[in-house]
Short mmCIF file of C-alpha atoms in Angstrom, two decimals:
data_model
loop_
_atom_site.label_atom_id
_atom_site.label_comp_id
_atom_site.label_asym_id
_atom_site.label_seq_id
_atom_site.Cartn_x
_atom_site.Cartn_y
_atom_site.Cartn_z
CA MET A 150 25.37 -31.89 -59.30
CA ALA A 151 23.28 -35.05 -58.94
CA PHE A 152 21.54 -35.94 -55.66
CA PRO A 153 21.04 -39.53 -54.50
CA SER A 154 17.60 -41.03 -55.01
CA SER A 155 17.15 -41.60 -51.28
CA SER A 156 17.68 -37.93 -50.54
CA VAL A 157 15.18 -36.93 -53.23
CA GLN A 158 12.57 -39.26 -51.75
CA GLY A 159 13.28 -37.84 -48.34
CA LEU A 160 12.63 -34.34 -49.63
CA ARG A 161 9.38 -35.38 -51.27
CA ARG A 162 8.00 -37.29 -48.30
CA PRO A 163 7.33 -34.25 -46.05
CA ARG A 164 5.54 -32.52 -48.92
CA ARG A 165 3.22 -35.51 -49.33
CA ASN A 166 2.62 -35.73 -45.59
CA SER A 167 1.92 -32.02 -45.36
CA LYS A 168 -0.80 -32.35 -48.01
CA ILE A 169 -2.37 -35.19 -46.05
CA LEU A 170 -2.30 -33.16 -42.84
CA LEU A 171 -3.74 -30.12 -44.59
CA ALA A 172 -6.58 -32.15 -46.06
CA SER A 173 -7.36 -33.73 -42.70
CA SER A 174 -7.36 -30.34 -40.96
CA GLN A 175 -9.84 -28.94 -43.49
CA ARG A 176 -12.24 -31.86 -43.14
CA PRO A 177 -15.70 -30.52 -42.07
CA GLY A 178 -17.04 -31.39 -38.64
CA TRP A 179 -20.39 -32.89 -37.72
CA ILE A 180 -22.12 -29.54 -38.13
CA GLY A 181 -20.79 -29.15 -41.66
CA THR A 182 -21.85 -32.66 -42.62
CA SER A 183 -25.25 -32.57 -40.89
CA ALA A 184 -26.43 -29.23 -42.27
CA PRO A 185 -26.53 -30.37 -45.94
CA ARG A 186 -28.33 -33.57 -44.94
CA LEU A 187 -30.96 -31.64 -43.00
CA ASN A 188 -31.35 -29.24 -45.90
CA ASP A 189 -31.83 -32.09 -48.37
CA TYR A 190 -34.35 -33.78 -46.08
CA ALA A 191 -36.33 -30.54 -45.67
CA VAL A 192 -36.41 -29.99 -49.43
CA ARG A 193 -37.47 -33.55 -50.18
CA ASN A 194 -40.03 -33.76 -47.33
CA PRO A 195 -41.45 -30.26 -46.82
CA VAL A 196 -44.67 -31.38 -45.12
CA ALA A 197 -42.91 -33.64 -42.63
CA SER A 198 -40.27 -30.99 -41.88
CA LEU A 199 -42.86 -28.28 -41.33
CA SER A 200 -44.94 -30.56 -39.13
CA ALA A 201 -41.93 -31.51 -37.03
CA ALA A 202 -40.92 -27.86 -36.60
CA THR A 203 -44.47 -26.87 -35.67
CA LEU A 204 -44.82 -29.66 -33.11
CA THR A 205 -41.45 -28.75 -31.62
CA VAL A 206 -42.37 -25.08 -31.20
CA GLY A 207 -45.79 -25.94 -29.78
CA GLY A 208 -44.27 -28.45 -27.39
CA LEU A 209 -41.73 -25.93 -26.11
CA LEU A 210 -44.43 -23.32 -25.54
CA LEU A 211 -46.70 -25.71 -23.65
CA MET A 212 -43.80 -27.14 -21.66
CA GLY A 213 -42.88 -23.60 -20.58
CA PHE A 214 -46.43 -22.99 -19.40
CA PHE A 215 -46.72 -26.29 -17.52
CA LEU A 216 -43.41 -25.57 -15.80
CA ARG A 217 -44.79 -22.14 -14.94
CA ILE A 218 -47.85 -23.53 -13.14
CA GLY A 219 -46.14 -26.66 -11.84
CA PHE A 220 -48.70 -29.11 -13.22
CA MET A 221 -48.58 -31.54 -16.15
CA PRO A 222 -52.05 -32.61 -17.34
CA ASP A 223 -53.01 -35.96 -18.78
CA LEU A 224 -53.21 -35.74 -22.57
CA ASP A 225 -54.26 -38.18 -25.23
CA LEU A 226 -52.47 -38.44 -28.57
CA ALA A 227 -55.17 -36.87 -30.75
CA GLY A 228 -55.82 -33.99 -28.41
CA SER A 229 -52.15 -33.29 -27.82
CA MET A 230 -51.36 -33.10 -31.56
CA ALA A 231 -54.12 -30.55 -32.19
CA LEU A 232 -53.08 -28.60 -29.09
CA LEU A 233 -49.43 -28.47 -30.16
CA PHE A 234 -50.34 -27.21 -33.63
CA ALA A 235 -52.66 -24.54 -32.22
CA ALA A 236 -50.09 -23.41 -29.66
CA ALA A 237 -47.38 -23.20 -32.32
CA VAL A 238 -49.52 -21.11 -34.69
CA VAL A 239 -50.64 -18.69 -31.98
CA GLY A 240 -47.19 -18.47 -30.39
CA LEU A 241 -45.38 -17.86 -33.66
CA GLY A 242 -48.00 -15.30 -34.67
CA THR A 243 -47.58 -13.45 -31.39
CA LEU A 244 -43.80 -13.55 -31.70
CA PHE A 245 -43.98 -12.29 -35.28
CA MET A 246 -46.13 -9.33 -34.24
CA LEU A 247 -43.75 -8.46 -31.41
CA VAL A 248 -40.71 -8.64 -33.67
CA LEU A 249 -42.51 -6.51 -36.25
CA ALA A 250 -43.43 -3.93 -33.62
CA THR A 251 -39.86 -3.62 -32.34
CA VAL A 252 -38.37 -2.68 -35.73
CA MET A 253 -41.38 -1.30 -37.63
CA PRO A 254 -40.80 2.41 -36.76
CA GLY A 255 -37.22 2.45 -38.06
CA VAL A 256 -37.99 0.59 -41.28
CA ALA A 257 -41.07 2.72 -41.97
CA THR A 258 -39.07 5.89 -41.34
CA ARG A 259 -36.42 4.87 -43.85
CA TYR A 260 -39.06 4.01 -46.45
CA LEU A 261 -41.01 7.25 -46.01
CA LEU A 262 -37.89 9.41 -46.03
CA ASP A 263 -36.79 7.71 -49.25
CA GLU A 264 -40.21 8.44 -50.73
CA ILE A 265 -39.82 12.20 -50.22
CA LYS A 266 -36.09 11.98 -51.12
CA ARG A 267 -34.89 13.34 -47.80
CA PRO A 268 -31.69 12.03 -46.19
CA VAL A 269 -31.75 10.29 -42.84
CA THR A 270 -30.13 12.77 -40.48
CA ARG A 271 -30.22 13.34 -36.75
CA ARG A 272 -32.53 16.28 -37.25
CA ALA A 273 -34.94 14.18 -39.30
CA LEU A 274 -34.95 11.37 -36.72
CA LEU A 275 -35.51 13.88 -33.92
CA ALA A 276 -38.43 15.46 -35.77
CA VAL A 277 -40.02 12.05 -36.36
CA ALA A 278 -39.22 10.13 -33.16
CA GLY A 279 -39.24 13.02 -30.68
CA PRO A 280 -43.01 13.66 -30.60
CA ALA A 281 -43.72 9.92 -30.54
CA ALA A 282 -41.37 9.27 -27.60
CA GLY A 283 -42.89 12.19 -25.69
CA PHE A 284 -46.41 10.95 -26.36
CA VAL A 285 -45.61 7.41 -25.18
CA ALA A 286 -43.93 8.76 -22.04
CA ILE A 287 -46.97 10.92 -21.22
CA THR A 288 -49.35 8.02 -21.89
CA VAL A 289 -47.45 5.70 -19.56
CA LEU A 290 -46.87 8.23 -16.76
CA ARG A 291 -50.27 9.97 -16.89
CA PRO A 292 -52.20 7.31 -14.88
CA LEU A 293 -49.54 7.50 -12.17
CA SER A 294 -49.66 11.28 -11.85
CA ALA A 295 -53.41 11.87 -12.32
CA PRO A 296 -55.38 8.64 -11.79
CA SER A 297 -58.68 10.52 -11.35
CA SER A 298 -58.48 12.52 -14.59
CA PRO A 299 -61.57 12.59 -16.82
CA LYS A 300 -61.82 9.82 -19.35
CA LEU A 301 -62.31 12.20 -22.26
CA LEU A 302 -59.13 14.11 -21.50
CA GLY A 303 -57.24 10.90 -20.86
CA ASN A 304 -58.19 9.60 -24.33
CA TRP A 305 -58.08 12.68 -26.57
CA LEU A 306 -55.85 15.33 -25.05
CA PRO A 307 -52.53 13.44 -25.50
CA TRP A 308 -53.44 12.58 -29.09
CA VAL A 309 -54.26 16.20 -29.93
CA ALA A 310 -51.02 17.36 -28.34
CA PHE A 311 -49.06 14.72 -30.21
CA ALA A 312 -50.61 15.67 -33.56
CA ALA A 313 -49.83 19.35 -33.01
CA VAL A 314 -46.23 18.71 -31.97
CA ALA A 315 -45.66 16.23 -34.83
CA VAL A 316 -47.00 18.65 -37.45
CA ILE A 317 -44.94 21.53 -36.06
CA ALA A 318 -41.77 19.42 -35.94
CA SER A 319 -42.35 18.16 -39.50
CA ALA A 320 -43.02 21.67 -40.77
CA ALA A 321 -39.86 22.93 -39.09
CA LEU A 322 -37.83 20.15 -40.73
CA VAL A 323 -39.26 20.92 -44.15
CA GLY A 324 -38.77 24.65 -43.62
CA ALA A 325 -42.41 25.46 -44.18
CA PHE A 326 -42.39 28.44 -41.84
CA GLY A 327 -40.77 30.54 -44.52
CA ARG A 328 -42.54 32.05 -47.50
CA GLN A 329 -40.27 30.58 -50.16
CA PRO A 330 -41.39 26.90 -49.91
CA TRP A 331 -45.06 27.86 -50.15
CA ARG A 332 -44.43 29.97 -53.24
CA ASP A 333 -42.29 27.39 -55.04
CA ALA A 334 -44.04 24.08 -54.34
CA PRO A 335 -46.91 24.20 -51.85
CA ARG A 336 -48.14 20.69 -52.68
CA LYS A 337 -44.69 19.23 -52.21
CA CYS A 338 -44.36 21.01 -48.89
CA LEU A 339 -47.71 19.65 -47.65
CA HIS A 340 -46.83 16.17 -48.92
CA GLU A 341 -43.56 16.13 -46.98
CA ILE A 342 -45.25 17.38 -43.80
CA ALA A 343 -47.94 14.68 -44.08
CA THR A 344 -45.33 11.98 -44.75
CA LEU A 345 -43.19 12.96 -41.77
CA THR A 346 -46.27 13.14 -39.54
CA GLY A 347 -47.27 9.67 -40.72
CA ALA A 348 -43.81 8.36 -39.87
CA SER A 349 -44.17 9.83 -36.38
CA LEU A 350 -47.56 8.10 -36.07
CA VAL A 351 -45.91 4.78 -36.97
CA TRP A 352 -43.41 5.39 -34.17
CA VAL A 353 -46.28 5.93 -31.74
CA LEU A 354 -48.04 2.72 -32.74
CA GLY A 355 -44.85 0.68 -32.62
CA LEU A 356 -43.74 2.00 -29.24
CA LEU A 357 -47.20 1.51 -27.74
CA MET A 358 -47.25 -2.10 -28.92
CA VAL A 359 -43.79 -2.61 -27.46
CA VAL A 360 -44.81 -1.11 -24.12
CA GLN A 361 -47.98 -3.20 -24.04
CA ALA A 362 -45.94 -6.35 -24.67
CA ALA A 363 -43.24 -5.43 -22.15
CA LEU A 364 -45.59 -4.80 -19.23
CA PRO A 365 -46.61 -8.49 -18.74
CA VAL A 366 -42.93 -9.44 -18.90
CA ALA A 367 -42.18 -6.84 -16.22
CA VAL A 368 -45.01 -8.18 -14.06
CA ASP A 369 -43.53 -11.69 -14.26
CA SER A 370 -40.07 -10.44 -13.30
CA VAL A 371 -38.45 -11.98 -10.23
CA HIS A 372 -36.57 -8.80 -9.35
CA VAL A 373 -37.68 -6.06 -7.00
CA VAL A 374 -39.86 -3.29 -8.36
CA TRP A 375 -37.24 -0.59 -8.80
CA ILE A 376 -34.86 -2.93 -10.62
CA THR A 377 -37.68 -4.07 -12.92
CA VAL A 378 -38.66 -0.47 -13.71
CA LEU A 379 -35.04 0.42 -14.39
CA VAL A 380 -34.63 -2.56 -16.70
CA LEU A 381 -37.86 -1.73 -18.53
CA VAL A 382 -36.88 1.91 -19.07
CA GLY A 383 -33.43 0.88 -20.29
CA TRP A 384 -34.91 -1.68 -22.66
CA LEU A 385 -37.33 0.86 -24.14
CA PHE A 386 -34.42 3.24 -24.70
CA PHE A 387 -32.60 0.34 -26.38
CA ILE A 388 -35.61 -0.20 -28.67
CA ILE A 389 -35.56 3.48 -29.66
CA CYS A 390 -31.86 3.22 -30.46
CA ILE A 391 -32.45 0.08 -32.53
CA ASN A 392 -35.13 1.83 -34.59
CA ALA A 393 -32.92 4.87 -35.05
CA ALA A 394 -30.20 2.54 -36.35
CA MET A 395 -32.70 0.67 -38.55
CA ALA A 396 -33.62 3.98 -40.19
CA THR A 397 -30.05 4.24 -41.48
CA VAL A 398 -30.00 0.69 -42.89
CA PRO A 399 -30.96 0.32 -46.58
CA LEU A 400 -34.31 -1.30 -47.18
CA ARG A 401 -32.80 -4.30 -48.96
CA HIS A 402 -30.83 -5.14 -45.82
CA SER A 403 -33.74 -4.56 -43.42
CA ILE A 404 -35.30 -7.89 -44.37
CA PHE A 405 -32.43 -9.71 -42.66
CA VAL A 406 -31.30 -7.20 -40.05
CA GLY A 407 -34.80 -6.34 -38.78
CA PRO A 408 -35.93 -9.79 -37.60
CA LEU A 409 -32.56 -10.49 -36.00
CA ALA A 410 -32.64 -7.19 -34.12
CA GLY A 411 -36.22 -7.79 -32.97
CA ILE A 412 -35.55 -11.33 -31.74
CA LEU A 413 -32.37 -10.27 -29.94
CA SER A 414 -34.20 -7.40 -28.23
CA LEU A 415 -36.96 -9.73 -26.99
CA LEU A 416 -34.40 -12.26 -25.76
CA LEU A 417 -32.59 -9.45 -23.97
CA LEU A 418 -35.79 -8.38 -22.19
CA ALA A 419 -36.60 -11.95 -21.15
CA THR A 420 -33.05 -12.47 -19.89
CA LEU A 421 -32.89 -9.23 -17.91
CA THR A 422 -36.26 -9.83 -16.25
CA SER A 423 -35.92 -13.64 -15.97
CA SER A 424 -39.40 -13.98 -17.49
CA PHE A 425 -39.02 -16.83 -19.94
CA SER A 426 -42.56 -18.23 -19.75
CA THR A 427 -44.52 -15.04 -20.48
CA LEU A 428 -44.94 -15.94 -24.16
CA SER A 429 -46.20 -19.39 -23.15
CA ALA A 430 -48.76 -17.84 -20.79
CA ALA A 431 -49.90 -15.38 -23.47
CA THR A 432 -50.32 -18.22 -25.97
CA VAL A 433 -52.36 -20.36 -23.59
CA ARG A 434 -54.46 -17.35 -22.58
CA ALA A 435 -55.17 -16.51 -26.23
CA LEU A 436 -56.35 -20.08 -26.84
CA GLY A 437 -58.61 -19.90 -23.77
CA ILE A 438 -57.22 -23.08 -22.23
CA GLY A 439 -55.47 -21.57 -19.22
CA ASP A 440 -54.43 -18.51 -17.22
CA LEU A 441 -58.05 -17.28 -17.14
CA ARG A 442 -58.33 -14.78 -14.30
CA GLY A 443 -61.37 -13.47 -12.46
CA VAL A 444 -63.56 -16.44 -13.34
CA SER A 445 -66.66 -17.71 -11.53
CA VAL A 446 -67.00 -21.49 -11.58
CA VAL A 447 -70.12 -23.53 -10.79
CA VAL A 448 -69.31 -26.99 -9.45
CA SER A 449 -71.40 -30.05 -8.63
CA PRO A 450 -72.98 -30.48 -5.16
CA GLU A 451 -70.61 -33.28 -4.17
CA THR A 452 -67.59 -31.20 -5.14
CA CYS A 453 -68.87 -28.17 -3.24
CA GLN A 454 -69.49 -30.24 -0.13
CA ALA A 455 -66.01 -31.75 -0.35
CA LEU A 456 -64.40 -28.34 -0.72
CA ARG A 457 -66.25 -27.01 2.31
CA THR A 458 -64.97 -29.84 4.47
CA MET A 459 -61.34 -29.46 3.35
CA ALA A 460 -59.21 -27.02 5.32
CA GLY A 461 -57.29 -24.54 3.21
CA ALA A 462 -59.25 -25.21 0.01
CA ILE A 463 -61.07 -22.65 -2.07
CA GLN A 464 -64.28 -21.54 -0.38
CA CYS A 465 -67.39 -22.86 -2.09
CA GLU A 466 -70.70 -21.02 -1.66
CA PRO A 467 -73.83 -23.16 -2.19
CA LEU A 468 -76.48 -21.57 -4.38
CA GLU A 469 -80.06 -21.40 -3.17
CA ASP A 470 -81.77 -23.63 -5.66
CA LYS A 471 -82.96 -27.19 -5.95
CA ALA A 472 -79.73 -28.44 -7.47
CA GLN A 473 -77.64 -27.15 -4.55
CA VAL A 474 -74.66 -26.53 -6.82
CA GLY A 475 -71.70 -24.55 -5.52
CA LEU A 476 -70.09 -21.33 -6.72
CA LEU A 477 -66.40 -20.50 -6.69
CA LYS A 478 -65.95 -16.74 -7.05
CA ASN A 479 -63.04 -14.83 -8.50
CA VAL A 480 -60.73 -17.74 -9.17
CA THR A 481 -58.03 -18.23 -11.77
CA ILE A 482 -58.28 -21.24 -14.06
CA LEU A 483 -54.62 -22.09 -14.50
CA SER A 484 -55.27 -24.96 -16.89
CA ARG A 485 -58.22 -26.81 -18.30
CA VAL A 486 -56.15 -29.03 -20.56
CA GLY A 487 -56.67 -32.75 -20.29
CA ALA A 488 -58.99 -34.47 -17.85
CA HIS A 489 -58.60 -31.98 -15.00
CA VAL A 490 -59.20 -28.32 -14.28
CA VAL A 491 -56.54 -26.57 -12.19
CA MET A 492 -57.87 -23.55 -10.27
CA GLU A 493 -56.20 -21.13 -7.94
CA LYS A 494 -57.32 -18.23 -5.77
CA ALA A 495 -55.07 -15.51 -4.48
CA PRO A 496 -55.06 -14.94 -0.71
CA ALA A 497 -57.45 -12.25 0.48
CA ALA A 498 -55.13 -11.15 3.26
CA ALA A 499 -51.59 -11.62 4.45
CA SER A 500 -52.71 -14.40 6.78
CA THR A 501 -52.69 -16.89 3.89
CA PRO A 502 -49.07 -17.46 2.91
CA ALA A 503 -49.66 -18.82 -0.59
CA PRO A 504 -52.48 -19.00 -3.16
CA ARG A 505 -54.96 -21.80 -2.62
CA ARG A 506 -55.01 -24.33 -5.43
CA VAL A 507 -57.39 -27.16 -6.24
CA VAL A 508 -57.44 -29.72 -9.04
CA LEU A 509 -60.90 -30.92 -10.08
CA ARG A 510 -62.13 -33.41 -12.62
CA LYS A 511 -63.83 -31.87 -15.62
CA ASP A 512 -67.08 -33.64 -14.88
CA ALA A 513 -67.15 -31.86 -11.49
CA VAL A 514 -67.33 -28.45 -13.20
CA VAL A 515 -70.83 -27.54 -14.36
CA LEU A 516 -69.94 -24.23 -16.03
CA TRP A 517 -67.65 -21.23 -15.72
CA THR A 518 -68.01 -17.63 -16.76
CA PRO A 519 -65.67 -14.62 -16.76
CA GLY A 520 -66.23 -12.20 -13.90
CA SER A 521 -67.97 -12.58 -10.57
CA PRO A 522 -71.76 -12.50 -10.88
CA THR A 523 -73.82 -10.38 -8.53
CA ARG A 524 -76.38 -12.21 -6.43
#
């Protein structure tokens, strides 16, 4: 049976239109078209791409710090470029160390257990991570329970207890309390105990670094104390769970999973505590250009006289010498970037509602030194 030509064309037309619609629906968006162009530009111009990324990171870090203190200094082009590069290098280095500390115990445990050909089980993780978690808990809670304990005991007694518990737990996992392992392979038994104890030591170092990094974030939290403590304890438990999960991940996958888990854990801590500028403050403090606490500043005579006449300013004490320079004790240099020095002093009593802040020209500052000198 023969069909008319018009009907055949009518049957073919929807098929042609459907192909056009399918091709248009599969057309990549602006993200799909921009990503290859950015990749090609980065490959062809590696120096320019790296410089742009470094300046962007440094600018974000410094912008976070200036928003933190509420002051934007005057910067010149040459000084700002060097400052952005320095801030980016220090900030990225600090972030890399924090990410490494958050996932280092789990990755090291997997590597060491593979070295002694022992499977990653709950018992093995408990023998490795249990003594470390107990040691970190005792180290954090000991100053609260016994603040007047002797320094020697505070430094050495927890470490001795940790070493004893770690060795006992490792020996129990290996089964070294029986006579058979010592008769068959004593060197292998000692090697496994030393390896498991070393893995527990890596857990201690990683958790201590994590706690040390989390405390400034907790101090900057906007929540009440008990909520901040609860968030900090929950986050540390989350870090322990992440490392326990990282111990079960093969080493070839840890290169990609580890950094992502570390970055996500740090973002989670910053989000829960609402402390997004702590990394910026740590970077500026490491460079020595701001957030310098407990500093004594010597100012010029004219500046000291002006401060003494201003109500609510930082108190300036004139020194007894021929120069008649003034001394500002126990102040915090918030920023010494640019042409000005921003200083602040916390209120000595509840009568002062807010910290006293003063912005001085750099030529008005004679010198500054950490700590308050005794006269």
